[in-house]
PDB file of C-alpha atoms in Angstrom:
ATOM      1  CA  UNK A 150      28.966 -70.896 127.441  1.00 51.00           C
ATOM      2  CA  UNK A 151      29.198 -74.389 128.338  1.00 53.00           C
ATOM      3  CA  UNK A 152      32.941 -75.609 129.050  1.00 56.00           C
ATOM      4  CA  UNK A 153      33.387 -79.147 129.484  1.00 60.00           C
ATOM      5  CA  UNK A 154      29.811 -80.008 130.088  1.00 57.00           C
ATOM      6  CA  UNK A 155      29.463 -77.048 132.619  1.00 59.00           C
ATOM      7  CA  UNK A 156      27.626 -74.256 132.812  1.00 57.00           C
ATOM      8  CA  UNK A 157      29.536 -71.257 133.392  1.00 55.00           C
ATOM      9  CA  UNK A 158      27.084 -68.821 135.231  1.00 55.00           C
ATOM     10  CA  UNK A 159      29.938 -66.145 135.181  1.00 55.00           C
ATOM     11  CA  UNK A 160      30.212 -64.064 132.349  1.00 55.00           C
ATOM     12  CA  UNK A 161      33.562 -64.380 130.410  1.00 56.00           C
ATOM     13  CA  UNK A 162      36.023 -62.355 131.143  1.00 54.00           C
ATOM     14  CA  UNK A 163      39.572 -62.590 130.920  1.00 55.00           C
ATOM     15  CA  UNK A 164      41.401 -64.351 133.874  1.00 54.00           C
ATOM     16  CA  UNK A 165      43.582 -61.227 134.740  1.00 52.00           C
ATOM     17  CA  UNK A 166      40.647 -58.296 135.403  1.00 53.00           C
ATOM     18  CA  UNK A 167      38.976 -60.957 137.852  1.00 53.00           C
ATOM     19  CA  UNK A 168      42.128 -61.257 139.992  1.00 54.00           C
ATOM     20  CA  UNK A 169      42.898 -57.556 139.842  1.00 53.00           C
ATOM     21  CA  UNK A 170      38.929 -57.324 141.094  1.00 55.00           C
ATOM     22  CA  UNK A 171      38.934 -59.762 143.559  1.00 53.00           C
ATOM     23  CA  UNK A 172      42.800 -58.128 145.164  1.00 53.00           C
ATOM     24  CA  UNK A 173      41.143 -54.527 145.182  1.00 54.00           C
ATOM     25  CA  UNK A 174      37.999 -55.347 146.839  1.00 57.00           C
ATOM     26  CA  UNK A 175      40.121 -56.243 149.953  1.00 62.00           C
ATOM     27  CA  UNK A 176      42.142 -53.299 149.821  1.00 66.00           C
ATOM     28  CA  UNK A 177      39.211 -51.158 149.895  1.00 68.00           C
ATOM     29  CA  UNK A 178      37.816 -52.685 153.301  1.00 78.00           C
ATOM     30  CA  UNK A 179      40.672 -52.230 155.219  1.00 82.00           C
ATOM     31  CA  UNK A 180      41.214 -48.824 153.962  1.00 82.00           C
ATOM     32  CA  UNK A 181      38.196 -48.114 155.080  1.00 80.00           C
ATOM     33  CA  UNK A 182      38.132 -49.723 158.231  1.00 81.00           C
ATOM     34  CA  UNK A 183      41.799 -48.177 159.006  1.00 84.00           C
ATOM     35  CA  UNK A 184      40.479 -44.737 158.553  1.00 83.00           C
ATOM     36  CA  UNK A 185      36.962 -45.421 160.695  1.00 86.00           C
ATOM     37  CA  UNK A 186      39.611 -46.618 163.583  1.00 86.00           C
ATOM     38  CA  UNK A 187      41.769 -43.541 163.023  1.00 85.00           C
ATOM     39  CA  UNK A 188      38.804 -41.578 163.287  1.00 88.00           C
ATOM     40  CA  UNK A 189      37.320 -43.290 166.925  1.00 87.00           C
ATOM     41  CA  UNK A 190      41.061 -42.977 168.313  1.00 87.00           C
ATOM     42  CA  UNK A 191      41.146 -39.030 167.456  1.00 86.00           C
ATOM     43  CA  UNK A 192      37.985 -38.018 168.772  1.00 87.00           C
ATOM     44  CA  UNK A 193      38.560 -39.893 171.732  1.00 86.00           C
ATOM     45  CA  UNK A 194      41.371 -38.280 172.224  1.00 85.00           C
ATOM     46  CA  UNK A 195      40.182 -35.264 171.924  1.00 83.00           C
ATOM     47  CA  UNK A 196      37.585 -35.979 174.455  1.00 82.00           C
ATOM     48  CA  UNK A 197      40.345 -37.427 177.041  1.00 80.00           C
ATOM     49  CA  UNK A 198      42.062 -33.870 176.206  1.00 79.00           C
ATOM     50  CA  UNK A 199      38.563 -31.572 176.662  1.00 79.00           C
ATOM     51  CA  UNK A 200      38.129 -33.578 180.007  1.00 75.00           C
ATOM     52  CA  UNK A 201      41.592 -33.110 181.584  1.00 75.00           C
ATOM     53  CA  UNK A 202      42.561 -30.356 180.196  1.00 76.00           C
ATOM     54  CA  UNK A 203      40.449 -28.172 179.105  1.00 68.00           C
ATOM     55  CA  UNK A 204      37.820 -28.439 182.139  1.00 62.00           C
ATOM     56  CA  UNK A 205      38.278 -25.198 184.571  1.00 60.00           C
ATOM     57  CA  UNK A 206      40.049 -26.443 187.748  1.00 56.00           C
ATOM     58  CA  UNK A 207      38.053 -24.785 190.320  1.00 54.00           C
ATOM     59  CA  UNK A 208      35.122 -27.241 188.968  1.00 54.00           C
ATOM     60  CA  UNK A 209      37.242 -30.432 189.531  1.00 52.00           C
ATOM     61  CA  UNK A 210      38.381 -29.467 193.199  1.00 60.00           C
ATOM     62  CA  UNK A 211      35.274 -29.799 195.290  1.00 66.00           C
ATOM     63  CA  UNK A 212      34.673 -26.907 197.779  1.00 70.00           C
ATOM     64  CA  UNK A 213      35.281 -27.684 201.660  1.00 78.00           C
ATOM     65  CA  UNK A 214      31.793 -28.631 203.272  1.00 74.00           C
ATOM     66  CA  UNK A 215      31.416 -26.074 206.212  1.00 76.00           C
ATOM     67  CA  UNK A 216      30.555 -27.995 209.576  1.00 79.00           C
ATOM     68  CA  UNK A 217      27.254 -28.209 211.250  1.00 87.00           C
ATOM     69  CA  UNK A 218      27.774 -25.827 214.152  1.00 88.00           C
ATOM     70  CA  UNK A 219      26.650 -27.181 217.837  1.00 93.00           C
ATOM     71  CA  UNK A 220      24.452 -24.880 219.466  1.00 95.00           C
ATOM     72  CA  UNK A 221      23.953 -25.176 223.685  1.00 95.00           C
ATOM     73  CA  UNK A 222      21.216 -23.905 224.467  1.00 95.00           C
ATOM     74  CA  UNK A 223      20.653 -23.025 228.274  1.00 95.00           C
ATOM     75  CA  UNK A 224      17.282 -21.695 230.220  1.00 96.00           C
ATOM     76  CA  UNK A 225      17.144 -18.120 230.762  1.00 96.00           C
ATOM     77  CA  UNK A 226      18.542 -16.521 233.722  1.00 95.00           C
ATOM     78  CA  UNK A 227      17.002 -13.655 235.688  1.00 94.00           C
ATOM     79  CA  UNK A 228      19.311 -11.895 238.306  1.00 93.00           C
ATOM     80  CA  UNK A 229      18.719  -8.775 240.640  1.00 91.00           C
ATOM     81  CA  UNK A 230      21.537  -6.397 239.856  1.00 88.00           C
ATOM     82  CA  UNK A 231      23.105  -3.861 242.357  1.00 82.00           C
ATOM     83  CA  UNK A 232      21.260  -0.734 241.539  1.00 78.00           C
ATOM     84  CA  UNK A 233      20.902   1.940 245.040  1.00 78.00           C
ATOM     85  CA  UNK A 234      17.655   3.656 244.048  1.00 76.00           C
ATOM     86  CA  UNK A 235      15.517   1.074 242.835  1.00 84.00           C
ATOM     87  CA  UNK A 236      15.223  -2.985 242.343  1.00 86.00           C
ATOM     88  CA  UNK A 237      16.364  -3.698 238.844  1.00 89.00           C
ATOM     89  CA  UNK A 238      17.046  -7.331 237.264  1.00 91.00           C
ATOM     90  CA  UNK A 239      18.161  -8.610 234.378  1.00 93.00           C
ATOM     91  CA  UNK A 240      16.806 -11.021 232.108  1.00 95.00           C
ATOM     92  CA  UNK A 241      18.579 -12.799 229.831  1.00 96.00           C
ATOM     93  CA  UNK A 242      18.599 -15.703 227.510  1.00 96.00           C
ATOM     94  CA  UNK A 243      22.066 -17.549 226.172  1.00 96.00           C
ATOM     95  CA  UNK A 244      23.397 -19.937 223.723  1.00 96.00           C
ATOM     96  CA  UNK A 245      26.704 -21.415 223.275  1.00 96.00           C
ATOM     97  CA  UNK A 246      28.368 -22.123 220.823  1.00 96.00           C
ATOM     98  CA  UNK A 247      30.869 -24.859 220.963  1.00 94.00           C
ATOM     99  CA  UNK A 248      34.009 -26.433 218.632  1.00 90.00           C
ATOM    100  CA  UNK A 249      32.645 -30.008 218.707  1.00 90.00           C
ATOM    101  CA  UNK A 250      30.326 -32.802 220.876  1.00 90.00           C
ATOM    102  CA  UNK A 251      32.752 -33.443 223.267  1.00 90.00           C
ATOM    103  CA  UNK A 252      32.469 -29.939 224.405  1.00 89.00           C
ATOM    104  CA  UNK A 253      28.278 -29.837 224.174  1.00 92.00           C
ATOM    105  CA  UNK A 254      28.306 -33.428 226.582  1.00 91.00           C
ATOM    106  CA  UNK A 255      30.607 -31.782 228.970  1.00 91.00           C
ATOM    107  CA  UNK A 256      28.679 -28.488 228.955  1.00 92.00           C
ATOM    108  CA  UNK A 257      25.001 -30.974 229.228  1.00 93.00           C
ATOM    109  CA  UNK A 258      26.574 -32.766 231.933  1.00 93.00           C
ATOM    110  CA  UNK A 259      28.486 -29.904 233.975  1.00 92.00           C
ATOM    111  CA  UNK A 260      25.318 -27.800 233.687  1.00 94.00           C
ATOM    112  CA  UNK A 261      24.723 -26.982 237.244  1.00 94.00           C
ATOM    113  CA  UNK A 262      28.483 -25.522 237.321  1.00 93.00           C
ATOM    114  CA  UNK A 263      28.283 -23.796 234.015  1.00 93.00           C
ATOM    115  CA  UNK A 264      25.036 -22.036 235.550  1.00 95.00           C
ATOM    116  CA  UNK A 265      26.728 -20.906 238.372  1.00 95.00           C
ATOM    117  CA  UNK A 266      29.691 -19.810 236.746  1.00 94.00           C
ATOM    118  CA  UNK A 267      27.186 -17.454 234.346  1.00 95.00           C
ATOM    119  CA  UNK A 268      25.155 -16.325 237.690  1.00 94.00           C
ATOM    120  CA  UNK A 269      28.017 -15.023 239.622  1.00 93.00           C
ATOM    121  CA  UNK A 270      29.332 -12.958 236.670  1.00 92.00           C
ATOM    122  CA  UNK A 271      26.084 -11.738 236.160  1.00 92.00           C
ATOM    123  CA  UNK A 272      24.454 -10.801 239.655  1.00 88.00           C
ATOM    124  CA  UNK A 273      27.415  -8.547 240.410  1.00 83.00           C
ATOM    125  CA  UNK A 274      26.858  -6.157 237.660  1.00 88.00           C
ATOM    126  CA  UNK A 275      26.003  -2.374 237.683  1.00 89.00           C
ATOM    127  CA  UNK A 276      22.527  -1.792 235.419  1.00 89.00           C
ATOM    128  CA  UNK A 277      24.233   1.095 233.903  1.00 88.00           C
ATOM    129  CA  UNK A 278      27.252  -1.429 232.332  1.00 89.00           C
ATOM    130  CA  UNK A 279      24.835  -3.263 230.542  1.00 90.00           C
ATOM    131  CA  UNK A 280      23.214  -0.427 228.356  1.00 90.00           C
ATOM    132  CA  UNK A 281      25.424  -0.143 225.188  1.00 93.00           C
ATOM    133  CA  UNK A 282      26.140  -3.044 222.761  1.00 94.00           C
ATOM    134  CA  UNK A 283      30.185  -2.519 223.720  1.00 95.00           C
ATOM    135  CA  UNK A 284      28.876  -3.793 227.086  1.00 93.00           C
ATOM    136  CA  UNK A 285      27.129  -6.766 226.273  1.00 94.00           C
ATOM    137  CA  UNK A 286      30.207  -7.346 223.853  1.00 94.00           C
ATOM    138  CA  UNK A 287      32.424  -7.036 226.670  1.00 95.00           C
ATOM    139  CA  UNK A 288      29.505  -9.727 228.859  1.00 94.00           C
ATOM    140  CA  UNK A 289      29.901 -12.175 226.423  1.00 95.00           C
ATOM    141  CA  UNK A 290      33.879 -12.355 226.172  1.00 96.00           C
ATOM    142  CA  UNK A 291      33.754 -12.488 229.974  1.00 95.00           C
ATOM    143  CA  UNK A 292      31.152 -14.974 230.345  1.00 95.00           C
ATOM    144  CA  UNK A 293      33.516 -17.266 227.279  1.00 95.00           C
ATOM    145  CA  UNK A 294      36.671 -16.634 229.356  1.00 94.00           C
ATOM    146  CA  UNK A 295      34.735 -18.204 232.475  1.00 93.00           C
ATOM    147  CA  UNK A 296      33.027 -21.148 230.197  1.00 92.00           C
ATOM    148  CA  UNK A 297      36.152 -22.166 228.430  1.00 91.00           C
ATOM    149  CA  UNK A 298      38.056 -22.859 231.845  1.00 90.00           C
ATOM    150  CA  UNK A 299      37.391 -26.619 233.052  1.00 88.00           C
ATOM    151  CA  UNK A 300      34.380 -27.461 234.577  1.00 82.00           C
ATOM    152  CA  UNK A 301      36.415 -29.929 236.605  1.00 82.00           C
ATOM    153  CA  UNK A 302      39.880 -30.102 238.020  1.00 84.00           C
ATOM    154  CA  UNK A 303      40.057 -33.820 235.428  1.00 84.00           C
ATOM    155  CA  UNK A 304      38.891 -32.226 233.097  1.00 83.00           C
ATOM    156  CA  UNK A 305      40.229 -30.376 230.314  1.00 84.00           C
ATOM    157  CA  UNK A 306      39.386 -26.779 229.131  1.00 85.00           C
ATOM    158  CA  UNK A 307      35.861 -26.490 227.159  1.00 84.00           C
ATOM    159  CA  UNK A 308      36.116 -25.330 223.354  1.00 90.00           C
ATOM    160  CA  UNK A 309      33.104 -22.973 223.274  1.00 92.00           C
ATOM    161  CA  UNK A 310      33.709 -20.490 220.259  1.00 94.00           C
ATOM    162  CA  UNK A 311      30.771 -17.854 220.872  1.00 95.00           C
ATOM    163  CA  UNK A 312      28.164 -16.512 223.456  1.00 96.00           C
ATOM    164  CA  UNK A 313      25.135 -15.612 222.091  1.00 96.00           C
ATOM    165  CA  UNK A 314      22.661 -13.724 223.482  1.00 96.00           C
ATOM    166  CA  UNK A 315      18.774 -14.677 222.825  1.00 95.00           C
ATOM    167  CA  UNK A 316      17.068 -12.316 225.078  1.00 95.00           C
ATOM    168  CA  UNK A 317      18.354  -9.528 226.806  1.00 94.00           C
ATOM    169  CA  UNK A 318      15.968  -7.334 228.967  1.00 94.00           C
ATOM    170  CA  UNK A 319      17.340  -4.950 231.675  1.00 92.00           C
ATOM    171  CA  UNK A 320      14.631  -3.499 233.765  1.00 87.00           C
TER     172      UNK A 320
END
């Protein structure tokens, strides 16, 4: 076992099966690593694929947030209508509903005018016009048409979108 005064800790084997030995090892590794790489890049492309593709769309485009909507609201009014028997008054609460805060400072700031404009329309009225909902629909669009005209001559038109009534008592 000893050549030239060595010890050979290797068993003996012939020269040729220890180079084909050693030369296969390394083929085995990079097989192996090849096919773990080959592996990674397929399932991540079938991830990229499940992502993109597969995914519903209505999921991926977000839905519209709605706006906050502005409420006005104003103190109640209570007006004596023009009844010939009897005294009758209405009583009546109302918010507005406007398009944006430019509109809800002009409305805060012109409120003396915008409760005139809603007093004249309403003192004028007949007790019997106010009895069916068609009537108070009819109120409403009539009190919006006067609202949504400027509240000064500089001024341009308000953007109120809705009259809402909050109390409503006809007596």
């Amino acid at each position: 076992m000893a050549k030239n005064g060595r010890w050979n800790l290797m068993q003996e084997k012939p020269m040729a099966t220890i180079t084909n030995e050693a030369v296969a090892a390394p083929k085995k590794n990079k097989l192996g690593l090849i096919l773990i790489m080959l592996t990674a890049a397929l399932a991540a492309a079938g991830a990229a694929y499940y992502f993109t593709i597969m995914q519903p769309a209505s999921k991926s485009v977000a839905a519209p947030v709605p706006e906050t909507p502005i409420f006005v609201a104003l103190d109640p009014f209570t007006v004596n209508l023009q009844a010939d028997d009897r005294d009758r008054f209405l009583h009546i609460g109302l918010t507005l509903k406007v398009a944006d805060a430019k509109s809800q400072a002009q409305i805060v700031e012109y409120l003396p005018e915008t409760r005139s404009r809603i007093l004249s329309l309403l003192s004028n009225r007949d007790p019997n016009s106010l009895i069916t909902a068609d009537d108070k629909s009819k109120l409403a669009a009539e009190i919006l048409k006067a609202l949504n005209k400027p509240l000064a001559s500089s001024q341009p038109p308000q953007h109120i979108i809705n009259v809402l009534f909050t109390a409503f008592v006809v007596q």
